[in-house]
Amino acid sequence: MSTPSPPKRYSPYLQLVLSRVREFYREPEALFWVYGFPLIMVIALGIAFRERRMEKFTIDVETGPAAEATLAALKPDDRLVPAVYDAATCRDRLRTGKTDLIVIGTPPNYVIRFDPTKPENVVARDVVDRRLQQAAGRKDAVTIKDEEAQEPGGRYIDFLVPGLVGMSLMGGGLWGVGFVTVDMRIRKLLKRFLATPMKRSHFLLSIMTSRMLFMIPEVLIVLVFARLAFGVRIFGNSFALLGLIFFGSVMFSGIGLLLASRARTLEAISGLMNLFMLPMWILSGIFFHTERFPVAIQPYLRILPLTPLIHALRGVMLEAAPLSSLAGDLTIMVAWSEGRAVRLGLRRRTSNLLPGFRLFPCATGFASAGTREQLRTFLQRRNWLSLNLQITMNLQITILDND
Amino acid sequence: MTCAIRCHQLTKTYPGRPPVEAVRGIDLEIRAGECFGVLGPNGAGKTTTIEILEGLMPATSGTVEVLGMPWDKADREIRQRIGISLQETRLSEKLTVMETLTLFRSFYRQGPDPAETLARVSLQEKANALLKNLSGGQKQRVALACALVGDPEILFLDEPSTGLDPQSRREVWAIIEEFGRQGRTVLITTHYLEEAERLCNRVAIVDRGRVIACGTPNELIATLGGEHVIEFAVAGDDRGPAVAWDDLPAVTEVRGDHGKYALSVTQPHVALPPLLARVNESGRELTGLAIRHASLDDVFVRLAGRHLEEDSVEGAPQ
Ligand SMILES: Nc1ncnc2c1ncn2[C@@H]1O[C@H](COP(=O)(O)OP(=O)(O)OP(=O)(O)O)[C@@H](O)[C@H]1O
Ligand SMILES: [Mg+2]
């Protein structure tokens, strides 16, 4: 038992990372939420938005002398599913959305009743229009041959996967770092660690490191699955993509730490994080393009931390954009990462870990060498964006201070 | 004699409405090599005091020195040389005992092998058990091991045996006593007088943020004027005129009323016969009688007017 051996050296940083990793894989529920959830999202959404071209339109023909003839005229088109109902039923079905439109009348005078605000109803109207015209003897003046274009890279699933990667980086970073830190504080474990000669930088670096370790399979699973099941390809530079994912993860871990710095209960941190994430789920372009929102609010959407990350991920994955063309996105992300570093600097007990901490964002900033010039001009000009960013940060800090 | 820990005019006021004055001017000098106890009831300010001494909480005013150094100048240096167990820490349940100890060991530049520390708290056979599968007493011993793992010169323990069964409590005491035998310093807070009497060379009794008495357990007990206590209970005490007990021979002090009394006496065999005679004369009936050594609780009752441990009952022999 007590054979005299040379004193072993233990690396505190390594031990801290090891404990985090052990705690993580010994928690099966956490494993599911981190790895299973994004996968389920990809599968569910991938299937839901797959193959939508053979759309069928339900057509109601109102009872009348020519109803059967109209029905016969519409039947040959396999996009149409026509049926005859009396006038009241037709209206009811249109109102409740069970049918796309109603055809009323006898040739040569038809009425088509439909809702022009629904795009699919408008399409159905045109198909019915053409069918009825042809049945009445109209001849096509020219011939047109359809050529189908469904290239990988342009489908919804291609659009979705970078969004989901961004979303899981956000969720993982905030929960994996913020929640864990608050939990440690509540258990007085943080205090217990501070009672030892442990270096605070080791502690924070270990939390960051373990987060990076957990993030790798998380992202890989989604990317590999999307590739195998849906043929989602990466068109840009894989290293650039890797860099972006890494940077995004650091940014959100940092924000998670920022949120955790004031929360005293698990409820508080959960609420705070949901409050922080909610706008981004909707507004940062995970599921649809931010350009769909009004132009007036676009600048605000752009400074949310998730928006530039997803935008840059899509740029690299779908458009093979070089990082230098994404300077705007990277600048906002650096600002978010630096912002929380500054915030941590304000805290007395954590101030001395700032050097180790700033390392990440700076390294990533330099990696995108082409952007440095742009970054400098950006910072010198102090345009509306940086101003806005500062206001957002200050607001956030005041909210936290009053917690 | 060198001082291991020294504090002067320590105060701590928690902000709030109203502000809580948890510590109101405490002076302590803990000598190297002694086991010093801070004894006080719930809310006396023990945890607040010890956490200030541990450099985990800023004091509102006053000075603290540990190993001759102030916290703001030598934080890391002091931390390397002390071991701390907080009143309440929930260590990671998903780690094994050995993993936990290795983690804590890694923070210190020197110290025995984790396995050796494990042996000191007699948990070798639990080395690979997850913490969530340990009993309360075993968890407390792991916490102690985490404090011992850096081979500290001073051990700070905040209520190390609170909530444990008597058996586990004795195991914890044995570990602390073993540490003390190596000539190391221990600062321990407790609200168990048995713990203070058994472990501590010197005790400071605190109440409401102040030290109300300080000295060796024997010195403190000596202030009662008698080393023994006769506790007795009489039925029908409200009948007839009140009886004075304090003029009996060898009695130095009387406490209690409503039929339950505790007398501090120098020589029980001198005091007892006249006491029994007086009970008989006054027409009262003796329902309980016990003679015991005076304890720190008697000191606390004399100074603070109430008991240290809520569950102890004065003058109620079986
Ligand atoms: N964070 C805090 N904020 C406000 N008041 C506090 C805080 N911590 C402790 N107190 C108050 O300070 C007083 C002393 O508390 P402390 O924890 O030091 O007592 P204690 O002697 O350790 O008690 P116990 O034996 O129950 O552990 C109590 O009245 C307590 O309510
Ligand atoms: Mg306490």
mmCIF file of C-alpha atoms in Angstrom, chain A residues 1-3 5-20 22-29 183-184 186-200 202 348-349 352, chain B residues 51 54-58 75-76 79-86 88-96 99 102-109 111-116 119 124 130 132 143 146-148:
data_model
loop_
_atom_site.group_PDB
_atom_site.id
_atom_site.type_symbol
_atom_site.label_atom_id
_atom_site.label_comp_id
_atom_site.label_asym_id
_atom_site.label_seq_id
_atom_site.Cartn_x
_atom_site.Cartn_y
_atom_site.Cartn_z
ATOM 1 C CA MET A 1 0.000 0.000 0.000
ATOM 2 C CA SER A 2 2.520 2.611 1.147
ATOM 3 C CA THR A 3 5.569 1.766 -0.891
ATOM 4 C CA SER A 5 7.357 6.147 -4.669
ATOM 5 C CA PRO A 6 8.434 9.447 -6.206
ATOM 6 C CA PRO A 7 5.707 12.069 -5.614
ATOM 7 C CA LYS A 8 3.332 12.100 -8.562
ATOM 8 C CA ARG A 9 2.597 15.295 -10.409
ATOM 9 C CA TYR A 10 -1.011 15.954 -11.159
ATOM 10 C CA SER A 11 -2.128 18.500 -13.703
ATOM 11 C CA PRO A 12 -5.031 20.452 -12.222
ATOM 12 C CA TYR A 13 -6.242 21.512 -15.661
ATOM 13 C CA LEU A 14 -6.295 17.929 -16.886
ATOM 14 C CA GLN A 15 -7.975 16.696 -13.715
ATOM 15 C CA LEU A 16 -10.677 19.356 -13.999
ATOM 16 C CA VAL A 17 -11.357 18.456 -17.632
ATOM 17 C CA LEU A 18 -11.410 14.767 -16.740
ATOM 18 C CA SER A 19 -13.953 15.303 -13.979
ATOM 19 C CA ARG A 20 -16.215 17.275 -16.287
ATOM 20 C CA ARG A 22 -16.694 11.827 -16.407
ATOM 21 C CA GLU A 23 -19.641 13.668 -14.940
ATOM 22 C CA PHE A 24 -20.973 14.165 -18.439
ATOM 23 C CA TYR A 25 -20.858 10.630 -19.721
ATOM 24 C CA ARG A 26 -22.177 9.247 -16.450
ATOM 25 C CA GLU A 27 -25.344 11.276 -16.981
ATOM 26 C CA PRO A 28 -27.409 9.461 -19.618
ATOM 27 C CA GLU A 29 -30.173 12.091 -19.807
ATOM 28 C CA ASP A 183 -25.228 24.265 -10.399
ATOM 29 C CA MET A 184 -21.697 24.187 -8.990
ATOM 30 C CA ILE A 186 -25.482 26.261 -5.644
ATOM 31 C CA ARG A 187 -23.781 23.108 -4.450
ATOM 32 C CA LYS A 188 -21.077 25.346 -2.918
ATOM 33 C CA LEU A 189 -18.615 23.389 -5.018
ATOM 34 C CA LEU A 190 -17.385 26.571 -6.659
ATOM 35 C CA LYS A 191 -16.676 27.996 -3.209
ATOM 36 C CA ARG A 192 -14.980 24.762 -2.219
ATOM 37 C CA PHE A 193 -12.727 24.999 -5.278
ATOM 38 C CA LEU A 194 -11.940 28.630 -4.538
ATOM 39 C CA ALA A 195 -10.909 27.500 -1.053
ATOM 40 C CA THR A 196 -8.057 25.531 -2.624
ATOM 41 C CA PRO A 197 -5.040 27.003 -4.417
ATOM 42 C CA MET A 198 -6.695 26.108 -7.727
ATOM 43 C CA LYS A 199 -5.989 28.633 -10.466
ATOM 44 C CA ARG A 200 -9.197 30.196 -11.688
ATOM 45 C CA HIS A 202 -7.515 26.413 -15.047
ATOM 46 C CA ARG A 348 -13.254 41.070 -8.659
ATOM 47 C CA ARG A 349 -12.559 37.421 -8.038
ATOM 48 C CA ASN A 352 -6.986 37.562 -12.971
ATOM 49 C CA GLU B 51 -15.273 31.924 6.178
ATOM 50 C CA GLU B 54 -10.586 31.285 5.369
ATOM 51 C CA GLY B 55 -10.414 34.263 3.026
ATOM 52 C CA LEU B 56 -13.652 33.264 1.302
ATOM 53 C CA MET B 57 -15.666 36.265 2.375
ATOM 54 C CA PRO B 58 -14.600 39.873 2.860
ATOM 55 C CA ASP B 75 -3.775 34.294 -1.091
ATOM 56 C CA ARG B 76 -2.146 31.484 -3.060
ATOM 57 C CA ARG B 79 -4.157 28.327 0.362
ATOM 58 C CA GLN B 80 -1.285 25.944 -0.366
ATOM 59 C CA ARG B 81 -0.796 25.492 3.361
ATOM 60 C CA ILE B 82 -4.334 25.154 4.691
ATOM 61 C CA GLY B 83 -7.147 22.666 4.288
ATOM 62 C CA ILE B 84 -10.797 23.631 4.412
ATOM 63 C CA SER B 85 -14.060 21.830 4.884
ATOM 64 C CA LEU B 86 -17.139 23.994 4.398
ATOM 65 C CA GLU B 88 -22.138 22.445 3.303
ATOM 66 C CA THR B 89 -20.602 21.239 0.041
ATOM 67 C CA ARG B 90 -22.161 18.790 -2.347
ATOM 68 C CA LEU B 91 -19.234 17.220 -4.144
ATOM 69 C CA SER B 92 -19.866 15.748 -7.580
ATOM 70 C CA GLU B 93 -22.042 12.687 -7.109
ATOM 71 C CA LYS B 94 -20.940 11.195 -10.401
ATOM 72 C CA LEU B 95 -17.265 10.968 -9.473
ATOM 73 C CA THR B 96 -15.678 8.190 -7.474
ATOM 74 C CA GLU B 99 -11.302 10.643 -8.630
ATOM 75 C CA THR B 102 -7.085 13.087 -7.115
ATOM 76 C CA LEU B 103 -8.809 16.201 -8.410
ATOM 77 C CA PHE B 104 -8.314 18.020 -5.117
ATOM 78 C CA ARG B 105 -4.794 16.738 -4.775
ATOM 79 C CA SER B 106 -3.916 18.219 -8.157
ATOM 80 C CA PHE B 107 -4.526 21.750 -6.861
ATOM 81 C CA TYR B 108 -1.731 21.468 -4.278
ATOM 82 C CA ARG B 109 1.963 21.490 -4.969
ATOM 83 C CA GLY B 111 0.887 16.345 -0.254
ATOM 84 C CA PRO B 112 0.592 12.602 0.093
ATOM 85 C CA ASP B 113 -0.725 10.282 -2.558
ATOM 86 C CA PRO B 114 -4.549 10.315 -2.739
ATOM 87 C CA ALA B 115 -4.535 6.639 -1.749
ATOM 88 C CA GLU B 116 -2.669 7.520 1.427
ATOM 89 C CA ALA B 119 -6.356 5.402 4.190
ATOM 90 C CA GLN B 124 -9.827 2.400 1.085
ATOM 91 C CA LEU B 130 -19.397 6.821 -6.770
ATOM 92 C CA LYS B 132 -23.811 9.178 -4.653
ATOM 93 C CA ALA B 143 -14.935 15.970 2.531
ATOM 94 C CA CYS B 146 -10.342 16.654 0.489
ATOM 95 C CA ALA B 147 -9.247 19.063 3.218
ATOM 96 C CA LEU B 148 -6.309 16.838 4.198
#
